[in-house]
Tab-separated table of C-alpha atoms and ligand atoms in Angstrom:
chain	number	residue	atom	x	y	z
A	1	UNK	CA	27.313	-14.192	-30.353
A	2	UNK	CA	27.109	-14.995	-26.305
A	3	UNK	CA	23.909	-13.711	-25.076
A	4	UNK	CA	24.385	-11.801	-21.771
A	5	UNK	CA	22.788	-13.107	-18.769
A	6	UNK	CA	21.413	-10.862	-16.395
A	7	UNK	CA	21.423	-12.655	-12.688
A	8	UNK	CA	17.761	-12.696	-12.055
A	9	UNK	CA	17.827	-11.059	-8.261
A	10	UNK	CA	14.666	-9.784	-7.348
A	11	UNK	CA	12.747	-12.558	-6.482
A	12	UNK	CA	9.547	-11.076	-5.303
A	13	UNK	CA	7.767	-10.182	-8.780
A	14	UNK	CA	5.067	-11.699	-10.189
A	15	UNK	CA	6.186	-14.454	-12.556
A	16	UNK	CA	6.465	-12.945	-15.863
A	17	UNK	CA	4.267	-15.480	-17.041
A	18	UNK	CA	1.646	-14.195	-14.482
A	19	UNK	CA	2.491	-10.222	-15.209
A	20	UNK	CA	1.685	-11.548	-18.722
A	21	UNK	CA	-1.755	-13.220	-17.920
A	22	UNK	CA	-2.713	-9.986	-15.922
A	23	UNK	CA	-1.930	-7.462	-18.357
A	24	UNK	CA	-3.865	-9.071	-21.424
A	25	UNK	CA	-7.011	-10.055	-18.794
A	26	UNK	CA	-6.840	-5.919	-18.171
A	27	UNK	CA	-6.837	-5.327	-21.457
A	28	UNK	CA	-9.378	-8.203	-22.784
A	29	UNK	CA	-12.898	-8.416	-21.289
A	30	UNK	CA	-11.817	-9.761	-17.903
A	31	UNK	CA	-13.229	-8.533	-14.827
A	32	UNK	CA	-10.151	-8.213	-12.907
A	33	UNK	CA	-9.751	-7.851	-8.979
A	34	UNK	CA	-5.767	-7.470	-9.603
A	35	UNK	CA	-4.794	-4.013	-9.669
A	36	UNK	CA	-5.317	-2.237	-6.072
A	37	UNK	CA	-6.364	1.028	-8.442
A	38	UNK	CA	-8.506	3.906	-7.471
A	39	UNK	CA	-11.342	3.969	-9.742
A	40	UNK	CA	-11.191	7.240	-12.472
A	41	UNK	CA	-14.578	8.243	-11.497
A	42	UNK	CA	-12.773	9.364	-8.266
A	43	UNK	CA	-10.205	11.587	-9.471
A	44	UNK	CA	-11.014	15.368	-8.800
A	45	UNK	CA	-10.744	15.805	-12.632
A	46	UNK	CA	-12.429	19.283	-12.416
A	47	UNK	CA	-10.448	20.661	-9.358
A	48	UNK	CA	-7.056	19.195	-10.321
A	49	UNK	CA	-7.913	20.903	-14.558
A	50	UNK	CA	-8.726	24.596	-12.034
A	51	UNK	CA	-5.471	23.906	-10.225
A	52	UNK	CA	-3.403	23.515	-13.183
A	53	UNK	CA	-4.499	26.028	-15.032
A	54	UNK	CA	-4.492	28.624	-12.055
A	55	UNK	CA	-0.528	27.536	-11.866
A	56	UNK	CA	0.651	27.727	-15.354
A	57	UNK	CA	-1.556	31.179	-15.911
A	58	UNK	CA	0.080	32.562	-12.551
A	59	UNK	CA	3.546	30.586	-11.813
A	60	UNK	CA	4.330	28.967	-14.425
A	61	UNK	CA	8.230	30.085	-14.704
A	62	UNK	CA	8.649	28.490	-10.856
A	63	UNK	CA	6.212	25.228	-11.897
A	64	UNK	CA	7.808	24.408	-14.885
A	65	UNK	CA	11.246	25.204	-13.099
A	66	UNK	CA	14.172	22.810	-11.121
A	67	UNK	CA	13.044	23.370	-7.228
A	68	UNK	CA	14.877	22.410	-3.592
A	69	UNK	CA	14.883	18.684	-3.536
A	70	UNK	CA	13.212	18.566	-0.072
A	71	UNK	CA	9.670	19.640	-1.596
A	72	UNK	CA	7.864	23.109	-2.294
A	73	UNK	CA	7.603	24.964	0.651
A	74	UNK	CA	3.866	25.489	1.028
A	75	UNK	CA	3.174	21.486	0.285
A	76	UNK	CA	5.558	20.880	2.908
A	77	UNK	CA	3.248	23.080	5.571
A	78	UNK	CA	0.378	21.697	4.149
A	79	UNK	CA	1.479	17.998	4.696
A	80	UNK	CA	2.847	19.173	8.569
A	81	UNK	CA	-1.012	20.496	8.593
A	82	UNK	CA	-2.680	17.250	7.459
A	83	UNK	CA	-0.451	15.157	9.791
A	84	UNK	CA	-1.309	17.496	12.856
A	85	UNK	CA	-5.087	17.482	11.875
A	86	UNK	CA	-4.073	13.474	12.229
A	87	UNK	CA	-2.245	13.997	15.469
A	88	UNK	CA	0.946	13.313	14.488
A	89	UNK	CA	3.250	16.795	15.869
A	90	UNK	CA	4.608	17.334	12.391
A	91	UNK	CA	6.474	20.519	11.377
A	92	UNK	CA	7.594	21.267	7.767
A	93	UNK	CA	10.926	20.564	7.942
A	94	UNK	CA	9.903	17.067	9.375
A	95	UNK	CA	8.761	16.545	6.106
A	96	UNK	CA	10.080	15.518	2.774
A	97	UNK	CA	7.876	15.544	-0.328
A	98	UNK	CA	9.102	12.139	-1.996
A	99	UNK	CA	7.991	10.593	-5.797
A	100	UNK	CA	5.006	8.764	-4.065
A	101	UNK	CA	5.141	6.670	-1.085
A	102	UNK	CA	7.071	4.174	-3.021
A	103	UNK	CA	9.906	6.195	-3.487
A	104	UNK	CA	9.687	6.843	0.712
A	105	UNK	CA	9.944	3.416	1.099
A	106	UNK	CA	13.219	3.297	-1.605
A	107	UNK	CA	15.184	6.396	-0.061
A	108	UNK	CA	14.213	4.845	3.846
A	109	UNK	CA	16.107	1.303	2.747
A	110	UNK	CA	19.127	3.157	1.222
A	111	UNK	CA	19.519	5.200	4.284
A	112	UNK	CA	18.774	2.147	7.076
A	113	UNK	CA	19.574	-0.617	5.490
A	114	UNK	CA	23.506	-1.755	4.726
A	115	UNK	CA	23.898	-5.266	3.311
A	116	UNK	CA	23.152	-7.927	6.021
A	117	UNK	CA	21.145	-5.591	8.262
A	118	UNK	CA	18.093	-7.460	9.608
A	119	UNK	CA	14.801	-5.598	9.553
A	120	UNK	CA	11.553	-6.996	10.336
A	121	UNK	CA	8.463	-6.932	8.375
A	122	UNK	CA	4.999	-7.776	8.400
A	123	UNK	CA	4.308	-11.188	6.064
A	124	UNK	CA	2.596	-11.067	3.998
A	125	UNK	CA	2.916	-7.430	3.294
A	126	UNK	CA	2.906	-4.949	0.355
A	127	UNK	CA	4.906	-6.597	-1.987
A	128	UNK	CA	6.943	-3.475	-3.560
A	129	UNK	CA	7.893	-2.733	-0.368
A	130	UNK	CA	9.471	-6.340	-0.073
A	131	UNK	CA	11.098	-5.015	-3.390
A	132	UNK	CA	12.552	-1.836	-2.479
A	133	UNK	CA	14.036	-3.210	0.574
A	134	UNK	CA	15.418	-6.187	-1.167
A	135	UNK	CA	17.261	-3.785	-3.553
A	136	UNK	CA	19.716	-3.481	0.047
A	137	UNK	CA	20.495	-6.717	0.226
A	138	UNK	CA	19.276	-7.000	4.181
A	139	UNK	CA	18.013	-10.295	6.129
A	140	UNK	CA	14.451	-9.732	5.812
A	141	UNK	CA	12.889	-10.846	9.937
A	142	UNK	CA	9.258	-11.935	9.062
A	143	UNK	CA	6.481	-11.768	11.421
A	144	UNK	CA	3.218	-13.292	10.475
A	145	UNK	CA	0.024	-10.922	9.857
A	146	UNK	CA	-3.063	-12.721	10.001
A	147	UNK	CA	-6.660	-11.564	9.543
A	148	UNK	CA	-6.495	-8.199	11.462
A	149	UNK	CA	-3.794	-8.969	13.807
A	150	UNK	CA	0.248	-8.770	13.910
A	151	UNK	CA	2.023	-12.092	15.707
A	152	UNK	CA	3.217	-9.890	18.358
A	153	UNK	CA	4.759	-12.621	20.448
A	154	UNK	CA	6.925	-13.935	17.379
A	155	UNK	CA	8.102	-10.152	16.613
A	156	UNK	CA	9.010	-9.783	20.250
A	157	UNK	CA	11.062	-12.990	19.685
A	158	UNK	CA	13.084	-11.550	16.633
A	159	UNK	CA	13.752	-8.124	18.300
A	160	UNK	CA	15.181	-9.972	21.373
A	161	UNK	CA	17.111	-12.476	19.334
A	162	UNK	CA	18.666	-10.048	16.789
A	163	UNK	CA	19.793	-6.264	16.078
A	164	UNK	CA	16.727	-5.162	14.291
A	165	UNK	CA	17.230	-1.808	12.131
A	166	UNK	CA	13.315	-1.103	12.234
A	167	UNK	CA	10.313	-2.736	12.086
A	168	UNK	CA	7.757	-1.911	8.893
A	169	UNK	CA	3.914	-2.317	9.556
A	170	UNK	CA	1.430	-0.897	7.476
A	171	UNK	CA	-0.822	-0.571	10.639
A	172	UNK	CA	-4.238	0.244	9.056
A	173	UNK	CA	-5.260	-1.191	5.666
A	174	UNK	CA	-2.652	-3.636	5.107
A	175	UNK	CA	-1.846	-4.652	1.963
A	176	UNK	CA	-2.837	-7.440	0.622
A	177	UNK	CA	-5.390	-8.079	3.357
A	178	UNK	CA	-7.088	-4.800	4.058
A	179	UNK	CA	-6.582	-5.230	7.839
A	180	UNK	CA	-5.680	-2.832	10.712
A	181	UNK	CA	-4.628	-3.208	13.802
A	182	UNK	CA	-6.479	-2.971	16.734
A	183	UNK	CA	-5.773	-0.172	19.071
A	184	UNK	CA	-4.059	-2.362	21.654
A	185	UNK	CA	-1.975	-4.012	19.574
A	186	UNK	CA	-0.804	-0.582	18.075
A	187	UNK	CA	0.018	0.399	21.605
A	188	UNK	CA	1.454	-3.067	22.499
A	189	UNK	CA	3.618	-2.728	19.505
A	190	UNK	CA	5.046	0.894	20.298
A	191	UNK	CA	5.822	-0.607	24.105
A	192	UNK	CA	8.066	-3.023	22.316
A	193	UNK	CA	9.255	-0.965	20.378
A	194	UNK	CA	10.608	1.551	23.078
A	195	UNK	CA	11.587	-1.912	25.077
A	196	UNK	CA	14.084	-2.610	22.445
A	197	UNK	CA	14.790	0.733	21.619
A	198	UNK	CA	13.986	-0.030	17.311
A	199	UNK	CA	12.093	2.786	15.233
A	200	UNK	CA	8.838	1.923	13.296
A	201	UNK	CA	8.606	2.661	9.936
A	202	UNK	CA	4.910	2.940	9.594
A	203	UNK	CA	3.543	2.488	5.739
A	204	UNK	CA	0.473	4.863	5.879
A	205	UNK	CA	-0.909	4.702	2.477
A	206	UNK	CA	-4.351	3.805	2.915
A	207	UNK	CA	-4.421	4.741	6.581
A	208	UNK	CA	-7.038	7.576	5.298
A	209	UNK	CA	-9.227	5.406	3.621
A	210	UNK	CA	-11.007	4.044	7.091
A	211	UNK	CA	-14.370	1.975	6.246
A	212	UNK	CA	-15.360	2.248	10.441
A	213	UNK	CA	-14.010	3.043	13.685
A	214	UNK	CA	-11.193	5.314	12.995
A	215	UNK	CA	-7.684	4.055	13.958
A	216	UNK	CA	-5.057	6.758	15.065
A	217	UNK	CA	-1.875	5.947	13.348
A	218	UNK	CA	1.133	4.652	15.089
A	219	UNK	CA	3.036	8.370	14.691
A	220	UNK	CA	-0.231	9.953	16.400
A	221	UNK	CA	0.113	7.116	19.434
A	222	UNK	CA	3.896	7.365	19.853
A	223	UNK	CA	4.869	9.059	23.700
A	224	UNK	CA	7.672	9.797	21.730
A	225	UNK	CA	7.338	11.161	18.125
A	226	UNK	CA	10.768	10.458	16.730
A	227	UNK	CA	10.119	6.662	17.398
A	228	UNK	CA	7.911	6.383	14.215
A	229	UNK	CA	9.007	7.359	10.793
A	230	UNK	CA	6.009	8.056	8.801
A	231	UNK	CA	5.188	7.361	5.175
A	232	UNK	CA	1.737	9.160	3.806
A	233	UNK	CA	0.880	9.326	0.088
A	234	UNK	CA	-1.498	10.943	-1.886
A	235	UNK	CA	-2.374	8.309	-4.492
A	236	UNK	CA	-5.024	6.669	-3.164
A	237	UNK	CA	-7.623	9.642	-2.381
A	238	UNK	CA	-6.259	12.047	-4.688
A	239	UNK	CA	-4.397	11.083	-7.861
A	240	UNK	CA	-1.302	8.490	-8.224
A	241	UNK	CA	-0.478	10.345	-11.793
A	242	UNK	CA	0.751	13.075	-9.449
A	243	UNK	CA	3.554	10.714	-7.906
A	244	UNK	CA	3.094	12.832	-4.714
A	245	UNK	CA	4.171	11.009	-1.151
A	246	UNK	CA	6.207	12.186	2.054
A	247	UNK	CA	7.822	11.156	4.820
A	248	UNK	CA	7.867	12.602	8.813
A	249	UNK	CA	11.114	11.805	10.409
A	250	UNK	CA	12.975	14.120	12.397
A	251	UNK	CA	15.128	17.222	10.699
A	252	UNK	CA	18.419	15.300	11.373
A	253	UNK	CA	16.927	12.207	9.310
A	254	UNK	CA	14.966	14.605	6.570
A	255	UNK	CA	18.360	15.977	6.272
A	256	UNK	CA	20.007	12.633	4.717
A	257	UNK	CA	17.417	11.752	3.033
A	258	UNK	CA	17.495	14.631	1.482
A	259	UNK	CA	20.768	13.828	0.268
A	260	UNK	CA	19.653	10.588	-1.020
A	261	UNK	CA	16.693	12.160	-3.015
A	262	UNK	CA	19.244	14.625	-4.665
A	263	UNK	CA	20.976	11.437	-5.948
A	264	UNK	CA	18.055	9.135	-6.552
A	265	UNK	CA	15.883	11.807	-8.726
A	266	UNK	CA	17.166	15.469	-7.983
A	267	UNK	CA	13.298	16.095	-6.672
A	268	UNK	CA	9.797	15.604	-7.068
A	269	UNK	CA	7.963	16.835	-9.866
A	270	UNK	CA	7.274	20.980	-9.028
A	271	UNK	CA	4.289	20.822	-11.718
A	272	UNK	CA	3.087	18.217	-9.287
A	273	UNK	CA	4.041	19.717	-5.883
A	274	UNK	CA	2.648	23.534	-6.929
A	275	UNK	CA	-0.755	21.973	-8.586
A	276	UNK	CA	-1.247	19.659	-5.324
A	277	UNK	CA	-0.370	22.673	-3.428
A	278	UNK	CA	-2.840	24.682	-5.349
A	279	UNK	CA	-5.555	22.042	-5.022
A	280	UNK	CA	-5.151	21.950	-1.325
A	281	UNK	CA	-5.753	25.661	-1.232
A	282	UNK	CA	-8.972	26.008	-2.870
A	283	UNK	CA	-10.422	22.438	-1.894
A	284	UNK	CA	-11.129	20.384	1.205
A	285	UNK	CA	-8.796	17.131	1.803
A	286	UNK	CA	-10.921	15.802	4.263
A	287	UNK	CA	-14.443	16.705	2.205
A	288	UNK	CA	-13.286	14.593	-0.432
A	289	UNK	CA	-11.710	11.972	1.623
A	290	UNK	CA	-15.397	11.329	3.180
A	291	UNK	CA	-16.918	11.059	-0.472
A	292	UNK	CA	-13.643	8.277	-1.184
A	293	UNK	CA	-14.821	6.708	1.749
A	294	UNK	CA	-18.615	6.356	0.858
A	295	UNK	CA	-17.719	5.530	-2.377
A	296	UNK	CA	-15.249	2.653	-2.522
A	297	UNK	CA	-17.185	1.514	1.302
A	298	UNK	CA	-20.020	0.449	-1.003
A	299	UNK	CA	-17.515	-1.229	-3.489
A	300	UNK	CA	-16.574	-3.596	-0.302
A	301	UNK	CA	-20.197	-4.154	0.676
A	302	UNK	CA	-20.397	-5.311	-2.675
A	303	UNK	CA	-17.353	-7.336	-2.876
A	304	UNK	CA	-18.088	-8.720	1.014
A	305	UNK	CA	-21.537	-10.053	-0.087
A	306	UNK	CA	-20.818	-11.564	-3.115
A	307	UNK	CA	-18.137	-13.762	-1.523
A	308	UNK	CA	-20.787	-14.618	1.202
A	309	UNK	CA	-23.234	-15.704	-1.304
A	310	UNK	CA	-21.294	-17.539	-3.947
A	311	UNK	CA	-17.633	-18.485	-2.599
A	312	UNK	CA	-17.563	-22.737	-1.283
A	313	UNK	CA	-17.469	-23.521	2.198
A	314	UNK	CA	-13.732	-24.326	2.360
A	315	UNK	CA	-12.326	-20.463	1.935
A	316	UNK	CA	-11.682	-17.279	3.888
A	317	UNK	CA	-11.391	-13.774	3.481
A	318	UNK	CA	-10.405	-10.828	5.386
A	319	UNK	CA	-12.695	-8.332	6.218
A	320	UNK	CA	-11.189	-5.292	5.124
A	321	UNK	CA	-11.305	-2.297	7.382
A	322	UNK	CA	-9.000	0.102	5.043
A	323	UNK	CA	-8.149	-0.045	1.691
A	324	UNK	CA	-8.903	-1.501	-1.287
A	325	UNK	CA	-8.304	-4.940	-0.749
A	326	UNK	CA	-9.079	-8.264	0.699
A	327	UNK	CA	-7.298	-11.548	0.796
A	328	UNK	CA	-8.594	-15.085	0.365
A	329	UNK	CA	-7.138	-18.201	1.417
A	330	UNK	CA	-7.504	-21.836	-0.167
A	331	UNK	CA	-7.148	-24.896	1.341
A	332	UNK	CA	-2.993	-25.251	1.645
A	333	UNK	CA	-2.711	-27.794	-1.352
A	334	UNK	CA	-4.442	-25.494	-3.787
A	335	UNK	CA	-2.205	-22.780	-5.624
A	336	UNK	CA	-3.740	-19.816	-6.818
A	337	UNK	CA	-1.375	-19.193	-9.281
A	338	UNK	CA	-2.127	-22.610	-10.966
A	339	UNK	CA	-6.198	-21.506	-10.928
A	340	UNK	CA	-5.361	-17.671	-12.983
A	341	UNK	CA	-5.565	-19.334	-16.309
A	342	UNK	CA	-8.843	-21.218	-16.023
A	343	UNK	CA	-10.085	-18.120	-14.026
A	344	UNK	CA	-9.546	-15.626	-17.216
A	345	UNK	CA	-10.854	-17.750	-19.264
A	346	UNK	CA	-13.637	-17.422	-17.702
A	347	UNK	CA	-13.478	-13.934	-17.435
A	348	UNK	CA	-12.011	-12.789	-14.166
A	349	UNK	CA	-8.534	-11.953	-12.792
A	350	UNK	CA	-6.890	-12.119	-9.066
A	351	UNK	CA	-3.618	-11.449	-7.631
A	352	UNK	CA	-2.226	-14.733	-6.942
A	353	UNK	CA	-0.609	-13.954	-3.375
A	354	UNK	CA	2.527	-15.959	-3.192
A	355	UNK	CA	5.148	-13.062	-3.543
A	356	UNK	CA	3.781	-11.211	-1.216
A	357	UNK	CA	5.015	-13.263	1.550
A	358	UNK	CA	8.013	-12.032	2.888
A	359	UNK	CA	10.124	-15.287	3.279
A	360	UNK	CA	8.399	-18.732	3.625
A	361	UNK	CA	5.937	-18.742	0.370
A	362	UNK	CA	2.193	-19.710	0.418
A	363	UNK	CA	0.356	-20.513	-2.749
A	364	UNK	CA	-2.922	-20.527	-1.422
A	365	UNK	CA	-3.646	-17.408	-0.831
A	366	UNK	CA	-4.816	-14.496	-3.712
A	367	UNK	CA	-6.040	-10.754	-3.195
A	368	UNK	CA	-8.965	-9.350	-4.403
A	369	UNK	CA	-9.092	-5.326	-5.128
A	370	UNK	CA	-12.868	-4.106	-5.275
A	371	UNK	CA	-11.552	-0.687	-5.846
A	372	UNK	CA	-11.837	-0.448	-9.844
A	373	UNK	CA	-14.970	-2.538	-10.534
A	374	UNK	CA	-18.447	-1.534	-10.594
A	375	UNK	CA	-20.422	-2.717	-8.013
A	376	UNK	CA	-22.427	-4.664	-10.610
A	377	UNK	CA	-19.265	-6.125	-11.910
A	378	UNK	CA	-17.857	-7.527	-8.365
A	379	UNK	CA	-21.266	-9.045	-8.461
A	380	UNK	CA	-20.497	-10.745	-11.533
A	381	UNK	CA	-16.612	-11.727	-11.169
A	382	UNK	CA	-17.350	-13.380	-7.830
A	383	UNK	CA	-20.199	-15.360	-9.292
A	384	UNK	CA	-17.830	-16.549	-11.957
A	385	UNK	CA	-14.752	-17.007	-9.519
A	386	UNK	CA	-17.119	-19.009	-6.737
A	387	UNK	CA	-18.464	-21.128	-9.370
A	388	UNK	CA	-14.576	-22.288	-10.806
A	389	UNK	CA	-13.845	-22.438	-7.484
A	390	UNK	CA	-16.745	-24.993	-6.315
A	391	UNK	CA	-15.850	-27.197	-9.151
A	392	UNK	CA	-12.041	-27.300	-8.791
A	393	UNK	CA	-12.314	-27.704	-4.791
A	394	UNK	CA	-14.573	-30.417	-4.982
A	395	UNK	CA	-17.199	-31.689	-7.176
A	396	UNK	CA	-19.987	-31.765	-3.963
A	397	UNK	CA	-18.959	-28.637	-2.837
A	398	UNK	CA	-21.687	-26.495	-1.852
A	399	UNK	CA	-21.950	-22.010	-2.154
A	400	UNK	CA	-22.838	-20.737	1.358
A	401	UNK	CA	-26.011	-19.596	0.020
B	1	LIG	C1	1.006	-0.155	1.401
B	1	LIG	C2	1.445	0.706	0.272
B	1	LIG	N1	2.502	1.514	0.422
B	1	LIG	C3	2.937	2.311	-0.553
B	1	LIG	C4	2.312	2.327	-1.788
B	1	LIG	C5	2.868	3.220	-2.865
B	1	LIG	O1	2.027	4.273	-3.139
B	1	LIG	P1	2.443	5.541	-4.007
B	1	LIG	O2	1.536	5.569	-5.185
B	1	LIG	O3	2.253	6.721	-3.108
B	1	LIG	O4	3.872	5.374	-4.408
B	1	LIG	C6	1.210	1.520	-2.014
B	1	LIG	C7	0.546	1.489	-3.322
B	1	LIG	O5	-0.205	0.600	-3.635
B	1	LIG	C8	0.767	0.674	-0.954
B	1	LIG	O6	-0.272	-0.144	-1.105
């Protein structure tokens, strides 16, 4: 019998080979730096288990219910009441509660991008984003992100030599780097962006998670609000079991998306919505946030001194200034994809970083997520990683320390 042959056309995944690799290291004895996961030990187990139970004991015929697809009403003021706190003039129905900020980022393509439509993007940049977009079918307009800064002359470039739809910048805590913009550049970009009259679509995912000076988001700086569409989530500080994002647009553009989340998935979960809602209530975002921020802040002290120490002379890193991730770059004949077996066998994992460039492919770059690890453990994975390093860069190379 004929096998069927699927055409293989997302090309932005990890190799399966590599999803292979990663999966058994997170399952063996590996230290891995692959997964940009929150670490379970800050989950707010105890107030999520109150909110839950407080909702099925008191609503649990509307929790357990269908609901309007746009989001439960009191999440929805909530979220307008976060973004204000934030600066960003956000009222409820400026809102839609989406299935994470991935699902944002799915429902924005289907409504802005037609086959063919060029949009420009950040590269490298979040590569699920790449993904979703893909899915479309547009011409993907890549301008390079390096260390903490955006090309801004090569974006000005595209937007003057082609119809852009939007541009999509995860301004603070870029992912894979950890990078943010700095407050010029933010401004520069929205100049442009009014020059050329092209909406943002601002990825703010770990724009919360700020390790220093904090960095208003583009949708707070915008002279005009409707120029940036905004993307939040609440996976990284609260829970990403909830599946609980949103977007800020204006009422007109809420309104089709709407439409689009009726088809895509009918709505986000209510259990979800009214237990987030719930937790909001009775606890303090922002308390919590500051205990994230102390928290995973030491993780990258750890992760930042390690590499210092025991990483040869020959790489660099970003210095992350959101986030839960850095990014390392080899010298340009060394792929890091090639190095993942040798480095789980000896016990430590990376995300090699080659799909998460946009169009033209690097292989020597990885990321590293201190998020998940004990600070003990980054300790330990980096001293394993520098030392296969220093002996597959050169045999004389020397540590830093
Ligand atoms: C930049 C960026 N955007 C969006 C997401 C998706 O997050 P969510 O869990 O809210 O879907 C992530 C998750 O890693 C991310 O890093």
């Amino acid at each position: 019998m004929a096998t069927v042959e699927y055409k293989n056309w997302i090309t932005h995944v990890q190799t399966p080979r590599v999803e292979r690799m990663l999966k058994e290291a997170a399952l063996g004895d590996a230290i891995s730096f692959a997964g940009a996961l929150p670490a379970e030990e800050m989950f707010p187990t105890r107030e999520i288990e109150a909110a839950f139970r407080e909702v099925i004991s008191s609503q649990a015929g509307e929790a357990l219910q269908y609901f309007w697809t746009e989001g439960y009403e009191p999440l929805r003021e909530q979220i307008a009441a976060h973004m204000k706190a934030r600066g960003v003039p956000a009222e409820k129905d400026e809102i839609l509660v989406t299935s994470g900020a991935q699902q944002a980022l799915d429902l924005l393509a289907k409504l802005l991008i037609k086959p063919g439509t060029h949009i420009a993007l950040e590269t490298p940049t979040y590569l699920p984003a790449i993904q979703a977009f893909e899915l479309q079918h547009p011409k993907l307009e890549a301008v390079s992100r390096s260390q903490q800064e955006l090309d801004c002359g090569m974006l000005r470039r595209i937007l003057k030599g082609t119809g852009v739809q939007f541009v999509y910048v995860v301004a603070t805590g870029h992912n894979p780097s950890g990078a943010s913009m700095s407050l010029e550049q933010r401004k520069e970009l929205l100049e442009m962006a009014a020059e050329f009259n092209v909406p943002i679509l601002e990825d703010g995912a770990y724009a919360e998670l700020q390790y220093g000076e904090q960095l208003p988001n583009l949708a707070a700086l915008a002279p005009e609000p409707a120029r940036v569409i905004y993307v939040g989530s609440f996976s990284k500080v609260l829970s990403p079991g909830l599946r609980i994002g949103w977007i800020v647009a204006p009422v007109a553009i809420i309104r089709r998306l709407t439409l689009i989340k009726q088809a895509t998935d009918l709505q986000s979960s209510t259990l979800s919505q009214l237990v987030l809602s719930r937790y909001l209530q009775e606890n303090s975002f922002d308390a919590h946030l500051g205990r994230c921020v102390k928290f995973y802040g030491e993780r990258r002290e750890a992760m930042l001194k390690a590499l210092q120490s025991h990483m040869p002379n020959q790489l660099r890193w970003t210095i992350p200034l959101a986030g839960f991730s850095l990014w390392v770059e080899l010298p340009e004949n060394i792929s890091a994809e090639g190095m993942l077996p040798d480095a789980i066998d000896r016990g430590v994992a990376f995300e090699p970083g080659m799909p998460f460039f946009a169009t033209e492919k690097h292989q020597n770059f990885f990321r590293l997520s201190f998020s998940a690890q004990r600070p003990e453990f980054i300790q330990q994975g980096i001293v394993r990683l520098g030392n296969m390093l220093a002996e597959k860069l050169s045999p004389v190379t020397e540590t830093r320390s």
